[in-house]
Coordinates of C-alpha atoms in Angstrom, one line a residue:
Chain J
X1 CA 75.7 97.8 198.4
X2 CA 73.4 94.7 198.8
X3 CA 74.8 91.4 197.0
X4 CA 71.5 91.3 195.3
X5 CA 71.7 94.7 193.9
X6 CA 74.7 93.8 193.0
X7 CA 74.1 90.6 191.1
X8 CA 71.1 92.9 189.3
X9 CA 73.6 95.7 188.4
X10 CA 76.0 93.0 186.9
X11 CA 73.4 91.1 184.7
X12 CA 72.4 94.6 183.3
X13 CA 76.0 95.4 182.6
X14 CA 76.6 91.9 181.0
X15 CA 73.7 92.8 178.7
X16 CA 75.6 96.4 177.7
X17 CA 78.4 94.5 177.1
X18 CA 76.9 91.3 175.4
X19 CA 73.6 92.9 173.5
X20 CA 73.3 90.4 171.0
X21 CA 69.6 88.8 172.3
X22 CA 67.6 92.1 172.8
X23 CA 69.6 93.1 169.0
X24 CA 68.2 90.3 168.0
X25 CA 64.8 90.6 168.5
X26 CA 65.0 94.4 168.0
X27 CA 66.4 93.1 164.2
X28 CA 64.0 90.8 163.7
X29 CA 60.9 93.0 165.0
X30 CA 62.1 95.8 162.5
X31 CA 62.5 93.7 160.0
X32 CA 59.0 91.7 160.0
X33 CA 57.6 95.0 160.5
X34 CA 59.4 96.1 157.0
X35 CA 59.1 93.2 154.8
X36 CA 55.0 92.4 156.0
X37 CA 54.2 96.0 155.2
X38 CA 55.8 96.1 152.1
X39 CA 54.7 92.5 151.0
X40 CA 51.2 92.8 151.8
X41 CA 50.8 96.6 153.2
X42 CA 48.5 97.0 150.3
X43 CA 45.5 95.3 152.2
X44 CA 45.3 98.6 154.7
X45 CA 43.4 100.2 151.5
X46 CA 40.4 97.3 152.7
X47 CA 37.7 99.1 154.4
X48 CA 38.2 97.0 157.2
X49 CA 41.3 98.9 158.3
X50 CA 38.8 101.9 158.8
X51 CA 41.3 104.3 156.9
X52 CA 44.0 104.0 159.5
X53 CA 46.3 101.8 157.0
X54 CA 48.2 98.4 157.9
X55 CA 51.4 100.1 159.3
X56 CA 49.3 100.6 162.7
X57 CA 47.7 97.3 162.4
X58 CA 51.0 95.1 161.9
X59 CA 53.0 97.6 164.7
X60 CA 51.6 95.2 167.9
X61 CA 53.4 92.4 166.3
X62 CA 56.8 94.2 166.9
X63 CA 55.8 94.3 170.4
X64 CA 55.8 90.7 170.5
X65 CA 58.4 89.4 168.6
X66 CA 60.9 91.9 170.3
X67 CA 60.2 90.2 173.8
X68 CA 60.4 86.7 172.4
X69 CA 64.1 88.2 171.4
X70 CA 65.0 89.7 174.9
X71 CA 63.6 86.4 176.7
X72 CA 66.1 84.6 175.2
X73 CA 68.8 86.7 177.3
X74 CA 67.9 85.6 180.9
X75 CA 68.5 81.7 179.6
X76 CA 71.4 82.9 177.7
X77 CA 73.3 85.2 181.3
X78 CA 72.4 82.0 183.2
X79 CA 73.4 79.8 180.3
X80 CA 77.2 81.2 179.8
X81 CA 77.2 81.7 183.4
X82 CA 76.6 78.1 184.2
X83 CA 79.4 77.1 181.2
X84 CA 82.0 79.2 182.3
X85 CA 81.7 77.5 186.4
X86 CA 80.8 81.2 187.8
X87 CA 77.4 80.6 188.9
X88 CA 79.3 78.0 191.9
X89 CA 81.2 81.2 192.4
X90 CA 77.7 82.9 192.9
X91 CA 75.7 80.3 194.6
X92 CA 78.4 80.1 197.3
X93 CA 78.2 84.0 198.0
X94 CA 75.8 85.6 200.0
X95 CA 73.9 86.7 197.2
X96 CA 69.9 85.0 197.8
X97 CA 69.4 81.7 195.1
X98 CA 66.3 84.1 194.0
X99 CA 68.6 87.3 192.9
X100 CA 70.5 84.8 191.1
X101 CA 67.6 83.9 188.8
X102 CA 65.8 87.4 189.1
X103 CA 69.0 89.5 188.2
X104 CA 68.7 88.6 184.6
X105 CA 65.4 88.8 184.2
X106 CA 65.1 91.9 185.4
X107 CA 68.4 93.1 183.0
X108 CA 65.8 91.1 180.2
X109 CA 63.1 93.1 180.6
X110 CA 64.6 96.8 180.8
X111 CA 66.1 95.9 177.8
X112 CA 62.9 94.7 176.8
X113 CA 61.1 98.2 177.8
X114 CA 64.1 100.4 176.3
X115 CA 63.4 98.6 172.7
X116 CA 60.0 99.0 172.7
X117 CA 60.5 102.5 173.5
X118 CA 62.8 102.5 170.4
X119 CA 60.6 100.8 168.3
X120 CA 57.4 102.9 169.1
X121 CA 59.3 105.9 168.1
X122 CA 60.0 104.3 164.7
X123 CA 56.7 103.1 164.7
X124 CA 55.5 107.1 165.3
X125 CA 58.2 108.3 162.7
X126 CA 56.4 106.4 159.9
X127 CA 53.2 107.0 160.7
X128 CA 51.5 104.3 163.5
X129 CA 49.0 106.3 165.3
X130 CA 48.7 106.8 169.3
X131 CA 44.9 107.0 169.5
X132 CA 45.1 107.7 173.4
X133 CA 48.4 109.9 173.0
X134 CA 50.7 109.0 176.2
X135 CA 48.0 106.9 177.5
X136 CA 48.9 104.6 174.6
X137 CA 52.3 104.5 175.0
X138 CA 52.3 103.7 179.0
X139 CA 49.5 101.1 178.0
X140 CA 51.9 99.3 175.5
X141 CA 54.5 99.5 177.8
X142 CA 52.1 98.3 180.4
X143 CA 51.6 95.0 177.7
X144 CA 55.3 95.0 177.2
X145 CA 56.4 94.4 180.7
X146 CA 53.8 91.6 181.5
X147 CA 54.6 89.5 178.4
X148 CA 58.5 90.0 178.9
X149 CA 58.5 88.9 182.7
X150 CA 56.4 86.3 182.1
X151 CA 58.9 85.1 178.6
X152 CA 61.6 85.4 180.8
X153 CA 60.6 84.1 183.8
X154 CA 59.8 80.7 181.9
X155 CA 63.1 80.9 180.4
X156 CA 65.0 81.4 183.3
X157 CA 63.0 78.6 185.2
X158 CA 63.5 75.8 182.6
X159 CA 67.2 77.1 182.2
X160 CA 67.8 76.5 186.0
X161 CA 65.8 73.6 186.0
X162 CA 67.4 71.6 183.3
X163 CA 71.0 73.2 182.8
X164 CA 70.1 73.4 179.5
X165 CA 70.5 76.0 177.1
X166 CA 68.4 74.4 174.2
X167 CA 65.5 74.0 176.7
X168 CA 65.2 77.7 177.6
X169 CA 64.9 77.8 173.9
X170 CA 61.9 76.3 173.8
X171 CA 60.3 79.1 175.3
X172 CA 61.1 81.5 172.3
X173 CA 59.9 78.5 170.0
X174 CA 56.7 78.0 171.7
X175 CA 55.5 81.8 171.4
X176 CA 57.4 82.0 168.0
X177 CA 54.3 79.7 166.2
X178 CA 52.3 81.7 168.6
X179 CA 52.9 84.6 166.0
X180 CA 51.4 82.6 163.2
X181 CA 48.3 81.6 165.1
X182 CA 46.6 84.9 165.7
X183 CA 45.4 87.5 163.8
X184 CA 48.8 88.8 163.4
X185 CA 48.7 89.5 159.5
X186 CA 45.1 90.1 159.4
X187 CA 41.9 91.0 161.2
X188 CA 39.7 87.8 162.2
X189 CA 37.0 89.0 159.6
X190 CA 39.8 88.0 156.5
X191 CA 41.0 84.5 158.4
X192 CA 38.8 82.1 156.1
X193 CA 40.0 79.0 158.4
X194 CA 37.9 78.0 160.9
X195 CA 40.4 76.2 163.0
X196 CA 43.0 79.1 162.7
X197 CA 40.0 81.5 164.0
X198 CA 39.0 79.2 166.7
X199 CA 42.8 79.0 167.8
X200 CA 43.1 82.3 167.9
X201 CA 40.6 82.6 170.4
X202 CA 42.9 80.7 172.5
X203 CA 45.9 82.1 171.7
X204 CA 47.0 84.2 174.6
X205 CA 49.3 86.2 172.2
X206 CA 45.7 87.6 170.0
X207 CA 44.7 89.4 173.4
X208 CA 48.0 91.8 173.2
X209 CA 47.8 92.2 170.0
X210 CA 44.4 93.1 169.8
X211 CA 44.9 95.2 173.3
X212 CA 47.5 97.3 171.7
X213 CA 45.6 97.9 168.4
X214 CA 42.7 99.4 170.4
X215 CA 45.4 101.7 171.8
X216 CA 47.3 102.6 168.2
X217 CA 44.5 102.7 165.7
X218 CA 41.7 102.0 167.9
X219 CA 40.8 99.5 165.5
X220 CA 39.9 97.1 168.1
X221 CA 37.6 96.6 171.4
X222 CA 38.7 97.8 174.9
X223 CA 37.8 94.7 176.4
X224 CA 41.0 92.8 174.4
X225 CA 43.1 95.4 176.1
X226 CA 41.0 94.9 179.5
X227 CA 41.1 90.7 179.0
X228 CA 45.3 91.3 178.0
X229 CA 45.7 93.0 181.3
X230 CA 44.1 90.7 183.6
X231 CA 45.9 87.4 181.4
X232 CA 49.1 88.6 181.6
X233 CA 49.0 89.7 184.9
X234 CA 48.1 86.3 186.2
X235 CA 50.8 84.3 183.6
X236 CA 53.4 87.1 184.9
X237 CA 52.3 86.4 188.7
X238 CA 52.6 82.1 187.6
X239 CA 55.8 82.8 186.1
X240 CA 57.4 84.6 188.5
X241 CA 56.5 81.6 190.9
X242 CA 58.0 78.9 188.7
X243 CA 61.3 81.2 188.7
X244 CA 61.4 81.4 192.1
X245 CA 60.3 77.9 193.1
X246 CA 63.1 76.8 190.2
X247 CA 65.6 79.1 192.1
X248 CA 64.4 77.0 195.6
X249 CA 65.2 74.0 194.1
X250 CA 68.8 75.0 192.5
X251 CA 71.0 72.3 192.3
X252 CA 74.4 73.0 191.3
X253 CA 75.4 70.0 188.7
X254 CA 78.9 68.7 188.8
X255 CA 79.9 66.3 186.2
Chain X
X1 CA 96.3 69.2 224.9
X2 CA 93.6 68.6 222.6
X3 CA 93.0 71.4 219.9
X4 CA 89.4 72.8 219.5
X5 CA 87.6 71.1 216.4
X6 CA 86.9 73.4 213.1
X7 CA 85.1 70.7 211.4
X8 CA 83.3 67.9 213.0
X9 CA 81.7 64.9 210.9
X10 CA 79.8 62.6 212.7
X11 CA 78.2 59.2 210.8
X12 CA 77.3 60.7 207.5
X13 CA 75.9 59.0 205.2
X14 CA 75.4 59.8 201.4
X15 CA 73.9 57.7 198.4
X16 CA 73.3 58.5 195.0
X17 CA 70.1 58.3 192.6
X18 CA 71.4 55.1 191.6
X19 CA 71.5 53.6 194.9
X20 CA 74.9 53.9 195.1
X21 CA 76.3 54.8 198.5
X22 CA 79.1 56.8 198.2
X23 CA 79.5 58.2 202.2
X24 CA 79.4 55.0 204.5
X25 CA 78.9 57.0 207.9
X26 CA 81.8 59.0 207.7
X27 CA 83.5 60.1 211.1
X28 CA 86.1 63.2 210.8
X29 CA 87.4 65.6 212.9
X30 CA 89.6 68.5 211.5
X31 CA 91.2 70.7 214.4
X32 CA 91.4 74.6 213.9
X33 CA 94.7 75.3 211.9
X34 CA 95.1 72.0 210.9
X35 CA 96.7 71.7 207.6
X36 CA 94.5 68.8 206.5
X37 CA 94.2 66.7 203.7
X38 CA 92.0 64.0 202.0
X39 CA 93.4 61.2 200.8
X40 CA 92.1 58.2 198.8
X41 CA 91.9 56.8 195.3
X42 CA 89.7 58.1 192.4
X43 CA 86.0 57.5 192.8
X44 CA 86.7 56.9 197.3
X45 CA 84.1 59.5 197.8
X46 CA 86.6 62.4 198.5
X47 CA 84.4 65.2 196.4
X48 CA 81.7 63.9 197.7
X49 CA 82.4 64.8 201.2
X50 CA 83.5 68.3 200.3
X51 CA 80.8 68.7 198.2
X52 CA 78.2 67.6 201.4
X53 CA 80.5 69.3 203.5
X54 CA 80.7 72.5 201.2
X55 CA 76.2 72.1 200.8
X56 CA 76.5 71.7 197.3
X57 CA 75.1 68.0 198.6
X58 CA 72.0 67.3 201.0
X59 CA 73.4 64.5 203.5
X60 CA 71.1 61.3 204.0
X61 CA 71.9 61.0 207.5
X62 CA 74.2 61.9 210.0
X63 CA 76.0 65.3 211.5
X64 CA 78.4 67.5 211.0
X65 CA 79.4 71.1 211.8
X66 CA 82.0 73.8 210.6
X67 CA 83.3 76.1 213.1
X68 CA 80.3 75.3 215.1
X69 CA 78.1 76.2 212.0
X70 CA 75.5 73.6 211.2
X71 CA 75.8 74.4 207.3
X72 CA 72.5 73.2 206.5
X73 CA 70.9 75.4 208.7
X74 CA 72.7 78.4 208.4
X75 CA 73.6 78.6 205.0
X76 CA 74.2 82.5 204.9
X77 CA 76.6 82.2 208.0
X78 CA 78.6 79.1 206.6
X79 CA 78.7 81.1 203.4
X80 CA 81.4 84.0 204.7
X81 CA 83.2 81.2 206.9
X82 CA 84.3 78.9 204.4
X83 CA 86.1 79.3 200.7
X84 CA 85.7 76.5 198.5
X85 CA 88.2 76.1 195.4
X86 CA 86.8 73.5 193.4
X87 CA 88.5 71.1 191.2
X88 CA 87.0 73.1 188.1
X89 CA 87.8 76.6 187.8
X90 CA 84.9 79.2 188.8
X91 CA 85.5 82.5 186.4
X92 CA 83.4 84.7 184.4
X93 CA 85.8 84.7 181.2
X94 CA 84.4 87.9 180.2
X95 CA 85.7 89.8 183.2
X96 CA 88.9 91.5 183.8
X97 CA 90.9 90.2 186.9
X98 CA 90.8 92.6 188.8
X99 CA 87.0 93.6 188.4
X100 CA 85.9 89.6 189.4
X101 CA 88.1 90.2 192.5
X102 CA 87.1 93.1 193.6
X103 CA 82.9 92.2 192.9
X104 CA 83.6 89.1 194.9
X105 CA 84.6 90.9 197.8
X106 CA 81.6 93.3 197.3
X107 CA 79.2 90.3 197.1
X108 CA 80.7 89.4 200.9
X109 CA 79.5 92.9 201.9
X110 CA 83.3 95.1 201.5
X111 CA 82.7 98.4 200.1
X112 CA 84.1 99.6 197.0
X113 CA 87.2 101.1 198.4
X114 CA 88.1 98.0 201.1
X115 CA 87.3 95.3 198.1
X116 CA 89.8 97.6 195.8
X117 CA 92.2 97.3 198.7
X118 CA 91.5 93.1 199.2
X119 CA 91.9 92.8 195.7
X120 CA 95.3 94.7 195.3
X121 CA 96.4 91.8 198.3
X122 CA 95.1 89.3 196.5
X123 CA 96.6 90.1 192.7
X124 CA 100.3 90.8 194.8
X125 CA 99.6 87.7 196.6
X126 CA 99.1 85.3 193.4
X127 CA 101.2 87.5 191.1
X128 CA 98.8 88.6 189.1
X129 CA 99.7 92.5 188.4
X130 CA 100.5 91.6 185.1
X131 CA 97.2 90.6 183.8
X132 CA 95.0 92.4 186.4
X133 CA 93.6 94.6 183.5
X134 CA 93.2 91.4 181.1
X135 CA 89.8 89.5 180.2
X136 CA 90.3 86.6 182.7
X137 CA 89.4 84.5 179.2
X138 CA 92.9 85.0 178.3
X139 CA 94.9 83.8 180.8
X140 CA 97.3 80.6 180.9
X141 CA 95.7 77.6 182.6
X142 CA 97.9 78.3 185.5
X143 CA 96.6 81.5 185.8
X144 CA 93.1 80.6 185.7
X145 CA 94.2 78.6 188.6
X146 CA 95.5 81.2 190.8
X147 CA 92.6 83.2 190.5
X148 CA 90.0 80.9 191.0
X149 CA 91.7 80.3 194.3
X150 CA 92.3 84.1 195.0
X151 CA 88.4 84.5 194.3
X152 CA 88.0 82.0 196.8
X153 CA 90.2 83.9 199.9
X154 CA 88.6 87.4 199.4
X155 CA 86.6 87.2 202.5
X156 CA 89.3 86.1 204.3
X157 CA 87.4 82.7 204.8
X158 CA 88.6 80.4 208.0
X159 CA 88.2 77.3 206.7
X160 CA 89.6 77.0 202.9
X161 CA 88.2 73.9 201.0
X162 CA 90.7 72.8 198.1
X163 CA 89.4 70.5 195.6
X164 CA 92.6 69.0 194.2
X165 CA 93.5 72.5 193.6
X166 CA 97.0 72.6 191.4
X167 CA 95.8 70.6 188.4
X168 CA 97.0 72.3 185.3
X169 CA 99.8 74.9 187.5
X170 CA 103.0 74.5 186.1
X171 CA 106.0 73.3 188.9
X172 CA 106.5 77.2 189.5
X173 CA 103.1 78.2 190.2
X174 CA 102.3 75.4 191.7
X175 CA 105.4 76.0 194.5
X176 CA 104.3 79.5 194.2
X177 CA 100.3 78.5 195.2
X178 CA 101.6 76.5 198.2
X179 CA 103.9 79.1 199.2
X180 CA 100.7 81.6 199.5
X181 CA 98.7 78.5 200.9
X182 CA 100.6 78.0 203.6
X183 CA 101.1 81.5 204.1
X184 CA 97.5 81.4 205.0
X185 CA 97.2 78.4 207.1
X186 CA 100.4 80.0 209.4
X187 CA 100.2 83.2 209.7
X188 CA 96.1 83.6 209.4
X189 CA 95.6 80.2 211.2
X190 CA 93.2 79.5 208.1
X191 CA 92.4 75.9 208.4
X192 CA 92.9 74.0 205.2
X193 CA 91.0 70.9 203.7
X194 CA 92.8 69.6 200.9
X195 CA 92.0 66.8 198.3
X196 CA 95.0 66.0 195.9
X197 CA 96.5 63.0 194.0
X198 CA 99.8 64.7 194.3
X199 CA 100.9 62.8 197.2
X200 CA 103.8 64.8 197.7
X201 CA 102.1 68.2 197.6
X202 CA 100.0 66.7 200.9
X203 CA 103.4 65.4 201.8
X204 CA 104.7 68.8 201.9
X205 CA 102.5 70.9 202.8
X206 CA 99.7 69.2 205.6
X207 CA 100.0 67.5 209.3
X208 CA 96.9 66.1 209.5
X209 CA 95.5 63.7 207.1
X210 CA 92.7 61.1 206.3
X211 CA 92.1 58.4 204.2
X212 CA 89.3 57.3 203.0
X213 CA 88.1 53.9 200.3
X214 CA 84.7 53.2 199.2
X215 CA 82.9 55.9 201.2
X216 CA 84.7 54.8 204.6
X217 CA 87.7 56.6 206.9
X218 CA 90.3 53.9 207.3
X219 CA 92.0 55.9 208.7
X220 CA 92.6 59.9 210.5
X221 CA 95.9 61.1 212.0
X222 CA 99.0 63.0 211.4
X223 CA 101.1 62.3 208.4
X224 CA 103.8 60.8 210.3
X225 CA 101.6 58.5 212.4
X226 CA 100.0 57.6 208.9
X227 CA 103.8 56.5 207.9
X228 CA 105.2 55.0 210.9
X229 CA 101.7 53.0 211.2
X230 CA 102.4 51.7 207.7
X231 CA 106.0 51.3 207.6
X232 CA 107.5 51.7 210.8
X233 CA 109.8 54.7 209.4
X234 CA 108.5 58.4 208.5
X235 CA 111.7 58.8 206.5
X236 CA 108.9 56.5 203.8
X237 CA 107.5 59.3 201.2
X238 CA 103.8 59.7 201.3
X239 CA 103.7 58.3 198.1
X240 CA 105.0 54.8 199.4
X241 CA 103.1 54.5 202.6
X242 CA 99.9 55.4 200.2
X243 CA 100.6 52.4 198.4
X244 CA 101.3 50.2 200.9
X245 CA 98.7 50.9 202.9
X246 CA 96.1 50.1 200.1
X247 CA 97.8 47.0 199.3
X248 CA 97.7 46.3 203.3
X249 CA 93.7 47.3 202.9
X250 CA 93.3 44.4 199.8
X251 CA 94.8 41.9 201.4
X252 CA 92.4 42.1 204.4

């Protein structure tokens, strides 16, 4: 079998055996889910939700938070593999620099896809809608993949970059206040602040959620799902390239 | 006769960041099957040779091949020919022993069965059939040791870097290590490059030697030419001669 395969097999293993990112955002994505809609699920009665409740409205926020989780993993395989010495090991195999930083992602993001599989049949269980049936759900998991390469790919870049596990934690932080600068908890027409609207405009994270809510409730425009695929196709291409050019540039750091 | 050259180091040169040059043109030659060892004090620029050597380092100038291999060019080739056992050791601590043995050899391109096999030589080899089903997490330091260096041999490497390679081995395992060391160097004409403060461990185990102070060779030989050059006797322990030659190096 290839070494490069074989590094890929091995950081999906490692995440079988050491779950605790992707369990983490899966945990935290149920939960948010839980406590929003019984906190303020009572808004879904607003005609603004056109009937179809809040459950389907708040479900695209799962999508997100649960990748900001699994992102965390590709810092954290390179992070304990770094610690421990064994990426020297590695790097002085055969194995290409690049499988070394692509292995985990990849491991990151079927995790990422096997959760949001999980979570859209919770999702269905209580009630979220598919308004496109299994168009929906391959469109989400379209979403899903984009924003967990490109989560991971930053992650993985600034870990290799700077050796530093608290750095590739500043990826999760970043798209964490993403969360609360979009229209998250509510559509734009209830956001009374101005500069919260306008930065939701700008916040790449409104276009997914917005994108999957035209494919759950069809509550919202096509085009947020058409601008989402197109966005996150070109910050998935970007961070791919960082990964790889951070993979180039590997320099093994002895004390 | 003259024996054919493994490693060949011609003028290299190697600064730090900081400005700090710590390879002054460097001129080495290691023969195939040479036992051969690095010696000099703390901060001499011993790691930083293997670690140039080894392409964990870019050079600033000068040359230098391994088995022929220009390293720097032909990093995939250089990759199967040498082993590099570094001074810190180089395990996944959530592993079993004999699974990070026997992916290692997979990684070099064995299949399942013929890394399964490599491995079995390698645990036997190092004594480590106790603990080939334990987390490697949980070994003894010594342990660790033994198979951080096994990891190193599984693809049978030809040239064998050891970064001052018995720190932490207790006096059994580290007679054991050499034992299997030398096993290598003999019988599979592995060519060694050692760096150690143990003096007597070199003094043991290596013919050829070289000694190096602030980034420079001072000096490249056998052992006993190293002694008799120093003290006129090579019944003088490494140890001594050490000593007196960097006092002989001061006083110049």
């Amino acid at each position: 079998m290839n070494s490069n395969i074989l590094l890929i097999r091995r950081a999906i293993v490692k995440l079988i055996k050491q779950p605790s990112a992707p369990l983490m955002g899966f945990g935290m994505s149920l939960f948010f889910l839980i406590v929003y809609n019984a906190g303020i699920g009572g808004v879904g009665y607003l005609d603004i939700f056109e009937g179809k409740g809040y459950l389907s409205f708040l479900f695209p926020m799962t999508i997100i938070s649960l990748a900001m989780g699994s992102s965390a993993g590709a810092g954290q395989t390179l992070n304990s593999d770094m610690q421990s010495g064994y990426f020297k090991r590695l790097y002085f195999s055969p194995a290409s620099r690049w499988a070394l930083v692509i292995a985990p992602m990849i491991a990151d993001v079927i995790s990422s896809l096997f959760f949001t599989g999980i979570l859209l049949c919770v999702g269905a269980l209580f009630g979220v809608t598919f308004q496109y049936g299994l168009l929906s759900v391959l469109g989400i998991l379209l979403l899903s993949l984009l924003w967990s390469v490109t989560l991971s790919g930053f992650s993985a870049g600034v870990m290799i970059r700077t050796g530093q596990h608290q750095s590739a934690a500043l990826v999760t932080n970043a798209v964490f206040l993403l969360i609360f600068l979009s229209t998250t908890f509510l559509p734009r027409e209830l956001i009374t602040a101005k500069w919260l609207l306008a930065a939701s405009w700008g916040n790449p994270a409104t276009y997914i959620l917005e994108g999957c809510r035209y494919l759950l409730a069809g509550t919202s425009d096509a085009w947020f799902f058409n601008i989402a695929l197109v966005l996150f196709s070109i910050t998935t291409i970007i961070s791919l390239l960082f990964a790889l050019s951070s993979a180039r540039k590997m320099k093994i750091q002895y004390p | 006769m003259k024996m054919e050259a493994e490693i060949v180091v011609s003028n290299l040169v190697k600064s730090y960041s900081n400005n700090m040059k710590a390879l002054k043109g460097i001129d080495l030659r290691v023969a195939k099957g040479d036992f051969f060892t690095l010696l000099g004090p703390n901060g001499a620029g011993k790691s930083t040779l293997i670690k140039v050597l080894t392409t964990l380092l870019v050079k600033d100038s000068g040359e230098f091949t391994i088995g022929g291999i220009n390293p720097e060019q032909e990093k995939a080739k250089i990759q199967t020919y040498i082993g590099v056992a570094s001074q810190e050791n180089e395990i996944d601590p959530n592993e079993k022993v004999e699974n990070l043995l026997v992916f290692q050899g997979r990684l070099f391109g064995l299949s399942y069965s013929e890394a399964k096999l490599r491995a079995e030589e390698l645990i036997n080899l190092f004594q480590l059939a106790e603990y080939r089903s334990k987390r490697s997490e949980t070994l003894s330091g010594g342990y660790k040791r033994r198979l951080h260096c096994a990891l190193a041999l599984v693809h049978r490497p030809k040239v064998l870097f050891l970064d001052e390679p018995t720190v932490g081995m207790d006096p059994l395992a580290r007679a054991n290590f050499w034992e299997v060391i030398n096993q290598l160097n003999k019988k599979e004409t592995t060519t060694i490059f050692l760096t150690t403060q143990y003096l007597d461990e070199a003094d043991k185990n290596a013919n050829a030697m070289a000694f190096i102070l602030n980034g420079k060779i001072e000096y490249s030989g056998t052992i006993s030419e190293f002694k008799n050059k120093v003290s006129k006797s090579e019944a003088m322990s490494l140890d001594d001669s050490y000593l007196e030659f960097i006092k002989s190096l001061s006083n110049n």
